Amino acid sequence: MSKTDKKLVIFSDIDVEKALKSALQKSRPDLINEVRDSGLKGRGGAGFPTAVKWNLAAAAQGDRKFVICNADEGEPGTFKDRLLLTDYADQLVAGMVLAGYAVGAKEGIIYLRAEYAYIRKDLEATLEKMRGKKLLGKKIAGKDNFEFDVHIHMGSGAYICGEETALIESLEGHRGEPRNRPPFPVTVGYLGCPTSVNNVETFITVLHIVEKGAKWFKSYGTEKSTGTKLFSVSGDCDKPGVYELPMGISIKKLLETVGGEDAKAVQVGGASGTCVPRKDFDRVIAYEDVSTGGSIIVFGPFRDMLEVAVNFMEFFCDESCGQCTPCRLGTETLLEGLDMLDEGKCSLKYLRELCSLGETMQVSSKCGLGQSAPNAFLSIVENFKSEIFDSRCTCR
Amino acid sequence: MSNNEKNTKFGSDRAPASSVASSVEVAKNEKDLGAMVAINIDGNDLKVPFGTTILDAAKKLNIKIPTLCHHEDLKVAGVCRVCVVEVEGQRTLQAACAYPITSPMSIKTYSQKVRKSRRHNLDLMLKHHVGECYSCFRNNNCELQTLAKEYGVDHYRFGHDTEPHHDIDRSSYSVVRDMNKCIQCRRCVRTCIDLQEVGVLEAVNRGPDLDIDTFASMPLGEVVCINCGQCINRCPTGALRANDPSDEIWAAIENPKKHVVIQTAPSPRAAIGECFGLPAGTSVTRELNTAMRRCGFDKVFDTNFTADLTIMEEATELLIRLKKALVDKEQVAFPQFTSCSPGWVKFLEHFYPEYTDCLSSCKSPQQMFGSIIKTWYAEKAGIDPKDIVTVALMPCSAKKFECNRPEMQDSGYKDVDYGLTSRELAQMIQETGLDLPNLPPSDFDDPIGEATGAGLIFGATGGVMEAALRTAVEIVTGIKTEKIFENLDIIPVRGFEGVKYMEIKVPAAGPVPPILSKALGGLKDFSFLKGATLKVAVAHGTANAKKVMEDIKAGGKFSECHFIEFMACPGGCLGGGGQPIPTSPEIRAARTQAIYAEEKTLYSRKSHENPAVDLIYKEFLKDGPCGHKSHKLLHTHYTKRGCKIV
Ligand SMILES: Cc1cc2nc3c(=O)[nH]c(=O)nc-3n(C[C@H](O)[C@H](O)[C@H](O)COP(=O)(O)O)c2cc1C
Ligand code: SF4
Ligand code: SF4
Ligand code: SF4
Ligand code: SF4
Ligand code: FES
């Protein structure tokens, strides 16, 4: 696992203990305001403003509140949280303490991806160490009425449990299936209590922002997408790995950085993201253009795009929780359509119907999984129609 | 609100919270600040209480939004996605059944985008729906079929399976599961887990492999299913149905050697009209008698007769228990539980086997009837009981299981040959072309057609308790019950409250009537009960039964009760698993209404005043209620089943 040499925000040096202690000297509103001023949006993929989420959780009524770290990292092609969990665990826990302070929660939970079980021991050691330093537990940093502790809960290997309400269901011991929203977890979450669910990277970024200031953070990125972001780069490039890059970077520039200039397409945002063809490499990675939770998969000139689409669709068929109709059966139908395309048996009319079905899935599925499941299919059909259709179809 | 209270919103521990309705509480007081939200649906302005779902808001405007996974009795799931609507300013459509209105919004319920999505989702559901409407019991009463018609499904856009992919599970006496017709709406799951708290059915596997299944795919007949059939009544398709014996019954009717008698429970009469287009709550008791005769049943009897008999036996049993406890100072099991609901009986056998001693040993009216027909009636009518076929018209699917319990053969034959549901009889009548609502009325056959209002109200929750009290109070106090309860109406045990509780102080002690003298060991009067407080309770739906049982286990107030009525089905038998589909709180209330109205017209409303009951104790069960013969024919025993099924 490599990472960039340049230390921008997340990888910049920080004294965790000092940063946490001084942050806790701020009032709660001041702390949240700092985060708001930074313009930070959630790093888990959905891009919801972190300060707004915390404010809602802080304002929600409840004797018990929770802060949950979403460490289920299941999006194909992302592995940046793994790096953070291994090498920057103390920063993560400190960020969670800040969240607990901001929203008024005493309990934090790290929902750890089943495949990351091997990290658990080190994480526990970090927690223990921080308890020893009084950075966790009662009277943190000498504050009389502030206590916060964190425990780890192991996931069981379902991608859908990265979706925050399914994660909560799973925590409660149920099938990992997304809930209806509203109400959102910030008001009715784990055990019915106000809950803020945030990504690993989000917590760490907050720690840096509060220590070094919103202004400093905003010096990176674009107006709407402030700061830097971690990218997990994989696929047909010379230097795969985890990169910290400013938001708003063009795909072209990113490819230059990772040695993937000859790419034919780039999948931004993992299986649920979009497939950007070469002609669009000037587009930028930002919430206002092509957004991503961090996954960048590079497809070299010899990749068969139909195979790529099949691969993603198989993933969704396996990982759909099966709860709602459009996703449960739409994923299967699109996959069957891809097989038909491969055999040259898909008529243009049926292909159009499938694309229309894809739109239905986007708008009528219950959760983000089903809503984004057809993205790859739709963008590949749109951009590589001649490759996947014209060259194979025998039935026109 | 404390956390504990908040958590109970999620129902039982086992109920998945994803199926929680909106936990956004609906504003109760319209005058509170912010309680009303202004919205617009399809161009119509409206104000609704904060938290109202889009579906409910649309109903107020008479705007119909199609639904499949939604059911009024159940928690919201939001999974079928046919109720999607467009909310202005939102990228995705929203499920109307699951979306609580908390801010002003503008909604379109039938835009192009909405209609396209609904149609696609329907097309997807039809992909793996294997079944032919002609051969399906839900033909013309199927929510999936109706929707397919409304949305103009004229071909299968994404293909259609023709080969079944599941074996039909016929292992249960009561419920047949044909998962080839299942659309995974999970109404049955929510019924079984949340409404009934039994927990037989669950979603298993993920994605396109998702199925509704039992634990370890065991046959339904081998799991803890209590046969209540509530899942059947709430399934939108023909995937779940009752085990239909009508072919065998027709064959018996056609067979000249067989004498086929039918007994009819109170609840079907108040509901079967729904299958013939009558509004819920139309009683067709006497028209139905004619229809059954014309179908070819040789005798049409009234189960209410044995309901009255049950009251005599069960009230006597209670008095015996009380005497043993208070006079003889013996150890006896209290409270006494009613045993007329076979769903409830099996529930207790599975989940509270340590309490089988509390169950009244009385058989249900259906089974008492069976043994009486094949003994007393056979003798009187001079027919060899082996040639008698007894059919029981019941609102209930569990009755099919009950009549097949091995211990139910006390007459020397299978006491009740077939349990027939209201739906199945409606089907038989339709087959004859008879126009039920317009048939000339006729009476039940004698002598087992004599019944009182007390037997009739067995159909409603609280009915057994009310009937028992009308008799017990009169016997114990020696005072006419109507002097104690105005109009003989014992209101506290009526109504749809899940658990009802009542205390009655015994004001006076009457003499022990001769008929009970033997059973009560020669006791002269009831002075041992004078001044005592009789505590009774009523629970309907096994989720409520569970609450009471847990309270008893914990030594709470219900453990001090003397007598508790339990019915497995919400609303009592009127809401039974064999009743016409659909069901809803309004429909059940209308049926209840019909029964209480009908009972007012009857000549007597107290079981012990039934002349036929008198007659049977004189002629046949000569040693009286709970006597030797009645013990042999009218009482039974139970099995401690437990819930470890593998
Ligand atoms: C199917 C699906 C999978 C998801 N998986 C993850 C995940 O593995 N990690 C994560 O942080 N967020 C994931 N999310 C996003 C979460 O629902 C949620 O938005 C996020 O944890 C919020 O944190 P943030 O605001 O810090 O981004 C997923 C969402 C969906 C719909
Ligand atoms: S969209 Fe897919 S993953 Fe999400 S609730 Fe529906 S079936 Fe489950
Ligand atoms: S379940 Fe409905 S749609 Fe399916 S075969 Fe039966 S009637 Fe037809
Ligand atoms: S019959 Fe009753 S217990 Fe059996 S599966 Fe259906 S709802 Fe559950
Ligand atoms: S069996 Fe019926 S109620 Fe149950 S999920 Fe299938 S269609 Fe729905
Ligand atoms: S009826 Fe609303 S999603 Fe099924």
Coordinates of N, CA, C and O in Angstrom, one line a residue, chain B residues 191-261:
Chain B
T191 N -46.9 -10.0 9.5 CA -48.1 -10.5 10.2 C -47.6 -11.5 11.3 O -47.9 -11.4 12.5
C192 N -46.7 -12.4 10.9 CA -46.3 -13.5 11.8 C -45.4 -13.0 12.9 O -45.5 -13.4 14.0
I193 N -44.5 -12.1 12.5 CA -43.6 -11.6 13.5 C -44.2 -10.5 14.4 O -44.1 -10.6 15.6
D194 N -44.7 -9.5 13.7 CA -45.2 -8.3 14.5 C -46.6 -8.4 15.1 O -46.8 -8.1 16.2
L195 N -47.5 -8.8 14.2 CA -48.9 -8.8 14.6 C -49.2 -10.0 15.5 O -49.8 -9.9 16.5
Q196 N -48.6 -11.2 15.2 CA -48.9 -12.4 16.0 C -47.8 -12.8 16.9 O -48.0 -13.6 17.8
E197 N -46.6 -12.2 16.6 CA -45.4 -12.6 17.4 C -45.2 -14.1 17.5 O -44.9 -14.6 18.6
V198 N -45.4 -14.8 16.4 CA -45.1 -16.2 16.4 C -43.7 -16.3 15.8 O -42.8 -16.9 16.4
G199 N -43.5 -15.7 14.6 CA -42.2 -15.7 14.0 C -41.8 -17.0 13.2 O -40.8 -17.5 13.4
V200 N -42.8 -17.4 12.4 CA -42.5 -18.6 11.6 C -41.9 -18.2 10.3 O -41.0 -19.0 9.7
L201 N -42.3 -17.1 9.7 CA -41.8 -16.7 8.4 C -40.8 -15.6 8.4 O -41.0 -14.7 9.2
E202 N -39.8 -15.7 7.6 CA -38.8 -14.6 7.5 C -38.3 -14.6 6.1 O -38.4 -15.5 5.3
A203 N -37.7 -13.4 5.8 CA -37.0 -13.3 4.5 C -35.7 -14.0 4.7 O -35.0 -13.8 5.7
V204 N -35.3 -14.8 3.7 CA -33.9 -15.4 3.7 C -33.2 -15.1 2.4 O -33.9 -14.8 1.4
N205 N -31.9 -15.1 2.4 CA -31.1 -14.8 1.3 C -31.2 -13.4 0.9 O -32.0 -12.6 1.4
R206 N -30.4 -13.0 -0.1 CA -30.4 -11.6 -0.5 C -30.6 -11.5 -2.0 O -30.6 -12.5 -2.7
G207 N -30.8 -10.2 -2.4 CA -30.9 -9.9 -3.8 C -32.0 -10.8 -4.5 O -33.0 -11.1 -3.9
P208 N -31.7 -11.1 -5.8 CA -32.8 -11.9 -6.5 C -33.0 -13.3 -5.9 O -34.0 -13.9 -6.2
D209 N -32.1 -13.7 -5.0 CA -32.4 -15.0 -4.4 C -33.3 -15.0 -3.1 O -33.5 -16.0 -2.5
L210 N -33.7 -13.8 -2.8 CA -34.5 -13.6 -1.6 C -35.8 -14.4 -1.7 O -36.4 -14.5 -2.7
D211 N -36.0 -15.1 -0.6 CA -37.2 -15.9 -0.5 C -37.9 -15.7 0.9 O -37.2 -15.3 1.8
I212 N -39.1 -16.0 0.9 CA -39.8 -16.0 2.2 C -39.8 -17.5 2.7 O -40.3 -18.3 1.9
D213 N -39.3 -17.7 3.8 CA -39.1 -19.1 4.2 C -39.3 -19.4 5.7 O -39.3 -18.4 6.5
T214 N -39.4 -20.6 6.0 CA -39.5 -21.0 7.5 C -38.1 -21.3 7.9 O -37.1 -21.3 7.1
F215 N -37.9 -21.5 9.2 CA -36.6 -21.8 9.8 C -36.0 -23.1 9.1 O -36.7 -24.1 9.1
A216 N -34.8 -22.9 8.6 CA -34.1 -24.0 7.9 C -35.0 -24.7 6.8 O -34.9 -25.9 6.6
S217 N -35.9 -23.9 6.2 CA -36.8 -24.4 5.1 C -37.6 -25.6 5.6 O -37.9 -26.5 4.7
M218 N -37.9 -25.7 6.8 CA -38.7 -26.8 7.3 C -40.1 -26.7 6.8 O -40.6 -25.6 6.6
P219 N -40.8 -27.9 6.6 CA -42.2 -27.8 6.1 C -43.0 -27.1 7.2 O -42.7 -27.2 8.4
L220 N -44.0 -26.3 6.7 CA -44.8 -25.5 7.7 C -45.5 -26.4 8.7 O -45.6 -26.0 9.9
G221 N -45.8 -27.6 8.3 CA -46.5 -28.5 9.3 C -45.5 -29.0 10.4 O -46.0 -29.5 11.4
E222 N -44.3 -28.7 10.3 CA -43.3 -29.2 11.3 C -42.7 -28.0 12.2 O -41.8 -28.3 13.0
V223 N -43.1 -26.8 11.9 CA -42.5 -25.7 12.7 C -43.6 -25.2 13.7 O -44.6 -25.8 13.9
V224 N -43.3 -24.1 14.3 CA -44.1 -23.6 15.4 C -45.3 -22.8 14.9 O -46.0 -22.1 15.7
C225 N -45.7 -22.9 13.6 CA -46.8 -22.3 13.1 C -48.1 -22.7 13.9 O -48.3 -23.8 14.1
I226 N -48.9 -21.7 14.3 CA -50.1 -22.0 15.1 C -51.3 -22.1 14.2 O -52.4 -22.1 14.7
N227 N -51.1 -22.0 12.9 CA -52.2 -22.2 12.0 C -53.3 -21.1 11.9 O -54.4 -21.3 11.4
C228 N -52.9 -19.9 12.5 CA -53.9 -18.9 12.6 C -54.4 -18.4 11.3 O -55.5 -17.8 11.2
G229 N -53.6 -18.5 10.3 CA -54.0 -18.1 8.9 C -54.1 -16.6 8.8 O -54.5 -16.1 7.7
Q230 N -53.6 -15.8 9.7 CA -53.6 -14.4 9.6 C -52.7 -13.9 8.4 O -53.0 -12.9 7.8
C231 N -51.7 -14.7 8.1 CA -50.8 -14.4 7.0 C -51.6 -14.6 5.7 O -51.4 -13.8 4.8
I232 N -52.5 -15.6 5.6 CA -53.3 -15.8 4.4 C -54.1 -14.5 4.2 O -54.2 -14.0 3.0
N233 N -54.8 -14.0 5.2 CA -55.7 -12.9 5.1 C -55.0 -11.6 4.6 O -55.6 -10.7 4.2
R234 N -53.7 -11.6 4.9 CA -53.0 -10.4 4.5 C -52.1 -10.5 3.3 O -51.4 -9.5 2.9
C235 N -52.0 -11.7 2.7 CA -51.2 -11.9 1.5 C -52.0 -11.2 0.3 O -53.1 -11.5 0.2
P236 N -51.3 -10.4 -0.4 CA -52.0 -9.8 -1.6 C -52.2 -10.7 -2.7 O -52.9 -10.4 -3.7
T237 N -51.6 -11.9 -2.7 CA -51.7 -12.8 -3.8 C -52.2 -14.2 -3.4 O -52.5 -14.3 -2.2
G238 N -52.1 -15.1 -4.3 CA -52.6 -16.4 -3.9 C -51.4 -17.3 -3.4 O -51.6 -18.5 -3.4
A239 N -50.4 -16.7 -2.9 CA -49.2 -17.5 -2.5 C -49.5 -18.3 -1.2 O -49.0 -19.3 -1.0
L240 N -50.4 -17.7 -0.4 CA -50.8 -18.4 0.8 C -52.3 -18.7 0.7 O -53.1 -17.8 0.4
R241 N -52.7 -19.9 1.1 CA -54.1 -20.2 1.1 C -54.4 -21.3 2.1 O -53.4 -21.9 2.6
A242 N -55.6 -21.5 2.4 CA -56.0 -22.5 3.4 C -56.1 -23.8 2.6 O -56.3 -23.9 1.4
N243 N -56.0 -24.9 3.4 CA -56.1 -26.3 2.8 C -57.6 -26.5 2.6 O -58.3 -26.7 3.5
D244 N -57.9 -26.6 1.3 CA -59.3 -26.6 0.9 C -59.9 -28.0 0.8 O -59.5 -28.7 -0.1
P245 N -60.9 -28.3 1.7 CA -61.4 -29.7 1.6 C -62.7 -29.8 0.7 O -63.4 -30.8 0.8
S246 N -63.0 -28.8 0.0 CA -64.4 -28.8 -0.6 C -64.6 -29.9 -1.6 O -65.7 -30.4 -1.7
D247 N -63.5 -30.4 -2.3 CA -63.7 -31.5 -3.2 C -64.2 -32.8 -2.4 O -65.1 -33.5 -2.9
E248 N -63.5 -33.0 -1.3 CA -63.9 -34.2 -0.5 C -65.4 -34.0 0.0 O -66.1 -35.0 0.1
I249 N -65.7 -32.8 0.4 CA -67.1 -32.5 0.9 C -68.1 -32.7 -0.2 O -69.1 -33.4 0.0
W250 N -67.8 -32.2 -1.4 CA -68.7 -32.5 -2.5 C -68.9 -34.0 -2.7 O -70.0 -34.5 -2.9
A251 N -67.8 -34.7 -2.7 CA -67.8 -36.1 -2.9 C -68.7 -36.8 -1.8 O -69.5 -37.7 -2.1
A252 N -68.6 -36.4 -0.6 CA -69.4 -36.9 0.5 C -70.9 -36.6 0.2 O -71.8 -37.5 0.4
I253 N -71.2 -35.4 -0.2 CA -72.5 -35.0 -0.5 C -73.1 -35.8 -1.6 O -74.3 -36.3 -1.6
E254 N -72.3 -36.1 -2.6 CA -72.8 -36.9 -3.7 C -73.0 -38.4 -3.3 O -73.7 -39.1 -4.0
N255 N -72.3 -38.8 -2.3 CA -72.4 -40.2 -1.9 C -73.7 -40.5 -1.1 O -73.9 -40.0 0.0
P256 N -74.6 -41.3 -1.7 CA -75.9 -41.5 -1.1 C -75.8 -42.2 0.3 O -76.7 -42.1 1.1
K257 N -74.7 -42.9 0.5 CA -74.5 -43.6 1.8 C -74.2 -42.7 2.9 O -74.3 -43.0 4.1
K258 N -73.7 -41.5 2.6 CA -73.2 -40.6 3.6 C -74.3 -39.6 4.0 O -75.0 -39.0 3.2
H259 N -74.3 -39.4 5.4 CA -75.2 -38.4 5.9 C -74.3 -37.2 6.3 O -73.5 -37.3 7.2
V260 N -74.4 -36.1 5.5 CA -73.5 -35.0 5.7 C -74.1 -33.9 6.5 O -75.1 -33.3 6.1
V261 N -73.5 -33.6 7.7 CA -74.1 -32.5 8.5 C -73.1 -31.4 8.5 O -71.9 -31.6 8.6

